């Protein structure tokens, strides 16, 4: 590993050594691309994701108030929604692109901690959701049965685990020069190489293995005779499986770029303007996936979908009733002729 001193590293667009006309043109082109992507994300994805997230929270809270109980699946999706909304709010740090947010090392580390907590938490809560759906198809006869009956305990374990991971990442960002200002990303460039390695391992590698294990058991294992067919099972919970595919594709790209950045750090290289552009694109793709996941829950998860349909039907009825209001007729006096 390289030395813990990361003061030598800088963004290619901030490197004064890039003085050739070709390098300057690459920086300008990269900044134009990332600026357009940022505006597209802020204008389209952020409002859609936040509106979908707020609607999901309202539906879950309303159902809980009415029935005084919440299904395990709804509880996990609620926690997933909260974590994702926090990630969307933290994504406002990209508003300054193609420039970067200016903050002290300490502030940047705090933002990174909350970002990683939401990132890890959403990933492992989603794994719990997949496990729950797997156990719905294959009822357990072991201690797993007791565990699934106590989802609060499982959620507490996940929260504790993700807090420890996020704290470890904060330590790897470093506490040196905490009072000095720097260009800040949610995954700080000045973090040690171990930061990206641990994030890839525990934030993508292990969750991906668990996710693939759940899918393998779901497809390969013979279900009980009373269980519904696999196609019917997937159609019953489409939101979870659609999110699973979307999350894999977007986070794969994002984590590969993190590993590539680590390789540059180990080589004592700052990379090129194109490398910086691709890393920025990967970050925005991750945030777009967060917004899309909330839209999928709202559109495909049955309680949310039913509530939205009820609201639309009520709006149509009110509109139809207003359009069919009878307008009272006024009697027009007729002139009488004299013979």
Short mmCIF file of C-alpha atoms in Angstrom, two decimals:
data_model
loop_
_atom_site.label_atom_id
_atom_site.label_comp_id
_atom_site.label_asym_id
_atom_site.label_seq_id
_atom_site.Cartn_x
_atom_site.Cartn_y
_atom_site.Cartn_z
CA UNK A 1 0.00 0.00 0.00
CA UNK A 2 1.00 3.60 -0.52
CA UNK A 3 1.84 5.98 2.25
CA UNK A 4 -1.00 7.38 4.30
CA UNK A 5 0.02 10.86 3.17
CA UNK A 6 -2.35 11.70 0.30
CA UNK A 7 -1.54 15.40 0.00
CA UNK A 8 0.07 14.80 -3.40
CA UNK A 9 -3.19 13.82 -5.08
CA UNK A 10 -5.37 16.27 -7.03
CA UNK A 11 -8.05 16.29 -9.69
CA UNK A 12 -6.71 16.41 -13.26
CA UNK A 13 -8.89 19.45 -13.98
CA UNK A 14 -7.23 21.21 -11.02
CA UNK A 15 -3.69 20.18 -11.95
CA UNK A 16 -1.67 23.20 -13.17
CA UNK A 17 0.77 20.83 -14.90
CA UNK A 18 -1.80 20.30 -17.69
CA UNK A 19 -0.82 23.16 -19.95
CA UNK A 20 -0.81 21.72 -23.48
CA UNK A 21 -3.67 22.79 -25.77
CA UNK A 22 -4.88 19.21 -26.16
CA UNK A 23 -5.11 18.69 -22.40
CA UNK A 24 -6.94 21.98 -21.94
CA UNK A 25 -9.44 21.03 -24.65
CA UNK A 26 -10.03 17.65 -22.97
CA UNK A 27 -10.74 19.40 -19.66
CA UNK A 28 -13.18 21.84 -21.27
CA UNK A 29 -14.99 19.04 -23.14
CA UNK A 30 -15.21 16.93 -19.99
CA UNK A 31 -16.56 19.83 -17.96
CA UNK A 32 -19.24 20.54 -20.58
CA UNK A 33 -20.40 16.91 -20.50
CA UNK A 34 -20.53 16.64 -16.72
CA UNK A 35 -22.32 20.00 -16.45
CA UNK A 36 -25.07 18.83 -18.82
CA UNK A 37 -25.44 15.53 -16.99
CA UNK A 38 -25.67 17.33 -13.66
CA UNK A 39 -28.41 19.64 -14.92
CA UNK A 40 -30.32 16.68 -16.34
CA UNK A 41 -30.07 14.81 -13.04
CA UNK A 42 -31.12 17.80 -10.91
CA UNK A 43 -33.99 18.76 -13.22
CA UNK A 44 -35.45 15.31 -13.95
CA UNK A 45 -34.32 12.61 -11.54
CA UNK A 46 -34.19 14.49 -8.23
CA UNK A 47 -37.79 15.82 -8.29
CA UNK A 48 -39.12 12.48 -9.51
CA UNK A 49 -37.20 10.51 -6.89
CA UNK A 50 -38.12 12.81 -4.00
CA UNK A 51 -41.81 12.90 -4.94
CA UNK A 52 -41.86 9.10 -5.25
CA UNK A 53 -40.07 8.73 -1.90
CA UNK A 54 -42.46 11.07 -0.10
CA UNK A 55 -45.46 9.24 -1.59
CA UNK A 56 -44.05 5.90 -0.43
CA UNK A 57 -43.58 7.22 3.11
CA UNK A 58 -47.13 8.59 3.15
CA UNK A 59 -48.59 5.27 1.95
CA UNK A 60 -46.67 3.18 4.49
CA UNK A 61 -47.43 5.53 7.38
CA UNK A 62 -51.11 5.74 6.41
CA UNK A 63 -51.41 1.95 6.23
CA UNK A 64 -49.71 1.60 9.61
CA UNK A 65 -52.04 4.15 11.22
CA UNK A 66 -55.09 2.39 9.78
CA UNK A 67 -54.11 -1.19 10.58
CA UNK A 68 -51.72 -0.65 13.56
CA UNK A 69 -49.39 -3.23 12.01
CA UNK A 70 -46.83 -3.24 9.21
CA UNK A 71 -45.81 -6.25 7.17
CA UNK A 72 -42.16 -7.26 7.30
CA UNK A 73 -41.70 -6.51 3.59
CA UNK A 74 -43.18 -3.03 3.99
CA UNK A 75 -40.94 -2.35 6.99
CA UNK A 76 -37.80 -3.25 5.02
CA UNK A 77 -38.89 -1.23 1.99
CA UNK A 78 -39.64 1.70 4.30
CA UNK A 79 -36.10 1.59 5.70
CA UNK A 80 -34.72 1.22 2.16
CA UNK A 81 -36.73 4.27 1.10
CA UNK A 82 -35.46 6.40 3.98
CA UNK A 83 -31.83 5.47 3.22
CA UNK A 84 -32.33 6.23 -0.47
CA UNK A 85 -33.93 9.62 0.23
CA UNK A 86 -30.92 10.55 2.38
CA UNK A 87 -28.63 9.60 -0.52
CA UNK A 88 -30.64 11.82 -2.86
CA UNK A 89 -30.33 14.78 -0.48
CA UNK A 90 -26.59 14.20 -0.19
CA UNK A 91 -26.37 14.10 -3.99
CA UNK A 92 -27.02 17.85 -4.00
CA UNK A 93 -23.27 18.15 -3.57
CA UNK A 94 -23.00 17.65 -7.36
CA UNK A 95 -24.78 20.97 -8.03
CA UNK A 96 -21.42 22.73 -8.23
CA UNK A 97 -20.16 20.47 -11.03
CA UNK A 98 -18.05 20.70 -13.12
CA UNK A 99 -16.42 22.31 -10.09
CA UNK A 100 -16.40 20.58 -6.72
CA UNK A 101 -17.91 21.45 -3.37
CA UNK A 102 -15.43 23.44 -1.29
CA UNK A 103 -15.36 22.25 2.32
CA UNK A 104 -12.93 21.47 5.09
CA UNK A 105 -11.50 17.95 5.37
CA UNK A 106 -13.60 17.41 8.49
CA UNK A 107 -16.86 18.49 6.82
CA UNK A 108 -16.09 16.35 3.80
CA UNK A 109 -15.43 13.38 6.07
CA UNK A 110 -18.77 13.89 7.85
CA UNK A 111 -20.64 14.04 4.53
CA UNK A 112 -18.82 10.91 3.42
CA UNK A 113 -19.81 9.11 6.64
CA UNK A 114 -23.53 9.76 6.15
CA UNK A 115 -23.30 8.90 2.47
CA UNK A 116 -21.60 5.59 3.22
CA UNK A 117 -24.06 4.81 6.00
CA UNK A 118 -26.99 5.28 3.60
CA UNK A 119 -25.17 3.41 0.83
CA UNK A 120 -24.30 0.36 2.95
CA UNK A 121 -27.64 0.39 4.74
CA UNK A 122 -29.71 0.41 1.56
CA UNK A 123 -27.58 -2.42 0.15
CA UNK A 124 -27.91 -4.74 3.14
CA UNK A 125 -31.56 -3.92 3.83
CA UNK A 126 -32.22 -4.92 0.24
CA UNK A 127 -30.42 -8.22 0.85
CA UNK A 128 -32.72 -8.74 3.85
CA UNK A 129 -35.67 -8.06 1.55
CA UNK A 130 -34.49 -10.70 -0.93
CA UNK A 131 -34.01 -13.17 1.92
CA UNK A 132 -37.51 -12.46 3.17
CA UNK A 133 -39.01 -13.15 -0.26
CA UNK A 134 -36.93 -16.32 -0.51
CA UNK A 135 -38.31 -17.54 2.81
CA UNK A 136 -41.85 -16.76 1.65
CA UNK A 137 -41.33 -19.28 -1.16
CA UNK A 138 -39.36 -21.77 0.94
CA UNK A 139 -40.77 -21.68 4.50
CA UNK A 140 -37.89 -22.29 6.95
CA UNK A 141 -37.90 -25.02 9.55
CA UNK A 142 -34.87 -23.74 11.41
CA UNK A 143 -33.85 -20.76 13.52
CA UNK A 144 -34.42 -18.60 10.44
CA UNK A 145 -38.13 -18.89 11.13
CA UNK A 146 -37.71 -17.11 14.47
CA UNK A 147 -35.44 -14.51 12.90
CA UNK A 148 -37.96 -13.64 10.19
CA UNK A 149 -40.63 -13.20 12.85
CA UNK A 150 -38.49 -10.50 14.49
CA UNK A 151 -37.61 -8.11 11.65
CA UNK A 152 -36.80 -5.30 14.09
CA UNK A 153 -33.91 -7.40 15.42
CA UNK A 154 -32.62 -8.01 11.88
CA UNK A 155 -32.90 -4.30 11.06
CA UNK A 156 -31.04 -3.43 14.27
CA UNK A 157 -28.20 -5.78 13.36
CA UNK A 158 -27.98 -4.28 9.87
CA UNK A 159 -27.93 -0.72 11.24
CA UNK A 160 -25.16 -1.60 13.69
CA UNK A 161 -23.15 -3.36 10.98
CA UNK A 162 -23.47 -0.49 8.50
CA UNK A 163 -22.59 2.05 11.20
CA UNK A 164 -19.35 0.16 11.91
CA UNK A 165 -18.53 -0.01 8.20
CA UNK A 166 -19.19 3.71 7.75
CA UNK A 167 -17.05 4.54 10.78
CA UNK A 168 -14.21 2.43 9.37
CA UNK A 169 -14.48 4.30 6.07
CA UNK A 170 -14.38 7.62 7.92
CA UNK A 171 -11.13 6.57 9.62
CA UNK A 172 -9.65 5.63 6.23
CA UNK A 173 -10.54 9.06 4.84
CA UNK A 174 -8.12 10.38 7.43
CA UNK A 175 -8.13 13.14 10.01
CA UNK A 176 -5.03 15.00 8.81
CA UNK A 177 -5.45 18.68 7.92
CA UNK A 178 -9.05 18.54 9.13
CA UNK A 179 -9.28 22.36 9.25
CA UNK A 180 -7.99 22.95 5.70
CA UNK A 181 -10.35 23.45 2.77
CA UNK A 182 -10.42 20.99 -0.10
CA UNK A 183 -12.40 19.93 -3.17
CA UNK A 184 -14.94 17.53 -1.73
CA UNK A 185 -16.70 14.51 -3.20
CA UNK A 186 -18.86 12.10 -1.21
CA UNK A 187 -16.11 9.56 -1.89
CA UNK A 188 -13.18 11.87 -1.10
CA UNK A 189 -10.31 11.78 -3.55
CA UNK A 190 -7.82 12.23 -0.70
CA UNK A 191 -8.97 9.04 1.07
CA UNK A 192 -6.46 6.21 1.40
CA UNK A 193 -6.58 3.41 -1.21
CA UNK A 194 -7.96 1.06 1.44
CA UNK A 195 -11.11 3.21 1.47
CA UNK A 196 -12.15 2.16 -2.03
CA UNK A 197 -11.07 -1.45 -1.50
CA UNK A 198 -13.22 -1.86 1.62
CA UNK A 199 -16.12 -0.07 -0.01
CA UNK A 200 -15.97 -2.38 -3.02
CA UNK A 201 -15.64 -5.49 -0.87
CA UNK A 202 -18.35 -4.77 1.71
CA UNK A 203 -20.53 -2.46 -0.34
CA UNK A 204 -20.64 -4.45 -3.57
CA UNK A 205 -18.71 -7.73 -3.53
CA UNK A 206 -20.30 -9.37 -0.47
CA UNK A 207 -23.83 -8.05 -1.20
CA UNK A 208 -23.53 -9.27 -4.79
CA UNK A 209 -22.50 -12.73 -3.59
CA UNK A 210 -25.47 -12.86 -1.19
CA UNK A 211 -27.80 -11.59 -3.89
CA UNK A 212 -26.61 -14.20 -6.39
CA UNK A 213 -26.96 -16.87 -3.71
CA UNK A 214 -30.60 -15.86 -3.13
CA UNK A 215 -31.35 -15.96 -6.85
CA UNK A 216 -29.62 -19.32 -7.27
CA UNK A 217 -31.67 -20.89 -4.50
CA UNK A 218 -34.83 -19.26 -5.86
CA UNK A 219 -34.33 -20.71 -9.34
CA UNK A 220 -32.56 -24.00 -8.67
CA UNK A 221 -34.27 -25.32 -5.53
CA UNK A 222 -37.53 -27.22 -5.91
CA UNK A 223 -40.36 -25.33 -4.22
CA UNK A 224 -42.96 -27.05 -2.01
CA UNK A 225 -46.09 -28.29 -3.73
CA UNK A 226 -48.25 -25.59 -2.12
CA UNK A 227 -45.91 -22.78 -3.22
CA UNK A 228 -46.88 -20.70 -6.27
CA UNK A 229 -44.99 -21.04 -9.54
CA UNK A 230 -41.75 -19.07 -9.91
CA UNK A 231 -43.27 -16.73 -12.50
CA UNK A 232 -46.21 -16.03 -10.22
CA UNK A 233 -43.86 -15.39 -7.29
CA UNK A 234 -41.89 -12.84 -9.32
CA UNK A 235 -45.09 -11.17 -10.57
CA UNK A 236 -46.27 -10.86 -6.96
CA UNK A 237 -43.14 -8.88 -5.93
CA UNK A 238 -41.97 -7.20 -9.15
CA UNK A 239 -40.55 -4.07 -7.48
CA UNK A 240 -37.87 -5.99 -5.57
CA UNK A 241 -36.63 -7.91 -8.59
CA UNK A 242 -36.64 -4.89 -10.91
CA UNK A 243 -34.64 -2.91 -8.33
CA UNK A 244 -32.24 -5.84 -8.00
CA UNK A 245 -31.34 -5.73 -11.69
CA UNK A 246 -31.10 -1.91 -11.82
CA UNK A 247 -28.97 -1.74 -8.67
CA UNK A 248 -26.56 -4.37 -9.95
CA UNK A 249 -25.92 -2.61 -13.27
CA UNK A 250 -25.50 0.90 -11.85
CA UNK A 251 -23.44 -0.06 -8.80
CA UNK A 252 -21.23 -2.35 -10.86
CA UNK A 253 -20.20 0.60 -13.03
CA UNK A 254 -19.74 2.82 -9.99
CA UNK A 255 -17.61 0.33 -8.05
CA UNK A 256 -15.44 -0.52 -11.03
CA UNK A 257 -14.62 3.17 -11.35
CA UNK A 258 -13.77 3.28 -7.64
CA UNK A 259 -11.34 0.40 -8.12
CA UNK A 260 -9.84 2.11 -11.15
CA UNK A 261 -9.27 5.24 -9.07
CA UNK A 262 -7.57 3.08 -6.45
CA UNK A 263 -5.22 1.67 -9.08
CA UNK A 264 -4.24 5.23 -10.02
CA UNK A 265 -3.52 6.05 -6.38
CA UNK A 266 -1.33 2.98 -6.02
CA UNK A 267 0.58 4.09 -9.11
CA UNK A 268 0.96 7.61 -7.70
CA UNK A 269 -0.95 8.95 -10.69
CA UNK A 270 -3.70 11.58 -10.83
CA UNK A 271 -5.08 10.19 -14.08
CA UNK A 272 -6.45 12.19 -17.00
CA UNK A 273 -9.40 14.49 -17.54
CA UNK A 274 -11.26 11.59 -19.17
CA UNK A 275 -10.70 9.43 -16.07
CA UNK A 276 -12.14 12.23 -13.94
CA UNK A 277 -15.12 12.55 -16.30
CA UNK A 278 -15.95 8.83 -16.12
CA UNK A 279 -15.76 8.85 -12.31
CA UNK A 280 -18.15 11.80 -12.19
CA UNK A 281 -20.52 10.04 -14.58
CA UNK A 282 -20.42 6.91 -12.39
CA UNK A 283 -21.31 9.01 -9.34
CA UNK A 284 -24.32 10.57 -11.09
CA UNK A 285 -25.42 7.16 -12.41
CA UNK A 286 -25.44 5.91 -8.81
CA UNK A 287 -27.69 8.79 -7.77
CA UNK A 288 -29.98 8.23 -10.76
CA UNK A 289 -30.35 4.60 -9.66
CA UNK A 290 -31.45 5.78 -6.21
CA UNK A 291 -34.20 7.91 -7.76
CA UNK A 292 -35.27 5.14 -10.12
CA UNK A 293 -35.50 2.61 -7.26
CA UNK A 294 -38.05 4.78 -5.46
CA UNK A 295 -40.12 5.13 -8.63
CA UNK A 296 -40.09 1.33 -9.06
CA UNK A 297 -41.35 0.84 -5.49
CA UNK A 298 -44.12 3.38 -6.01
CA UNK A 299 -45.23 1.90 -9.34
CA UNK A 300 -44.79 -1.84 -8.72
CA UNK A 301 -45.15 -2.51 -4.97
CA UNK A 302 -48.80 -3.50 -4.48
CA UNK A 303 -49.77 -1.30 -1.48
CA UNK A 304 -48.24 1.77 -3.12
CA UNK A 305 -49.65 0.98 -6.55
CA UNK A 306 -53.15 0.38 -5.15
CA UNK A 307 -53.08 3.65 -3.22
CA UNK A 308 -51.99 5.59 -6.30
CA UNK A 309 -54.75 3.97 -8.37
CA UNK A 310 -57.33 4.85 -5.70
CA UNK A 311 -56.21 8.47 -5.71
CA UNK A 312 -56.41 8.64 -9.52
CA UNK A 313 -59.86 7.06 -9.52
CA UNK A 314 -61.11 9.54 -6.92
CA UNK A 315 -59.75 12.42 -8.99
CA UNK A 316 -61.54 11.08 -12.09
CA UNK A 317 -64.81 10.72 -10.20
CA UNK A 318 -64.64 14.26 -8.89
CA UNK A 319 -63.78 15.59 -12.34
CA UNK A 320 -66.59 13.59 -13.91
CA UNK A 321 -69.05 14.79 -11.26
CA UNK A 322 -68.09 18.41 -11.86
CA UNK A 323 -68.49 18.02 -15.62
CA UNK A 324 -71.97 16.54 -15.27
CA UNK A 325 -73.45 19.22 -13.01
CA UNK A 326 -76.85 20.24 -14.40
CA UNK A 327 -77.05 23.82 -15.50
CA UNK A 328 -80.48 25.30 -14.62
CA UNK A 329 -82.42 26.48 -17.65
CA UNK A 330 -83.84 30.02 -17.68
CA UNK A 331 -87.27 30.65 -19.19
CA UNK A 332 -87.12 33.17 -22.00
CA UNK A 333 -90.34 35.19 -22.29
CA UNK A 334 -92.10 34.94 -25.70
CA UNK A 335 -93.61 37.96 -27.27
CA UNK A 336 -97.39 37.70 -27.82
CA UNK A 337 -98.77 39.00 -31.17
CA UNK A 338 -102.05 41.12 -31.51
CA UNK A 339 -104.57 40.19 -34.15
#
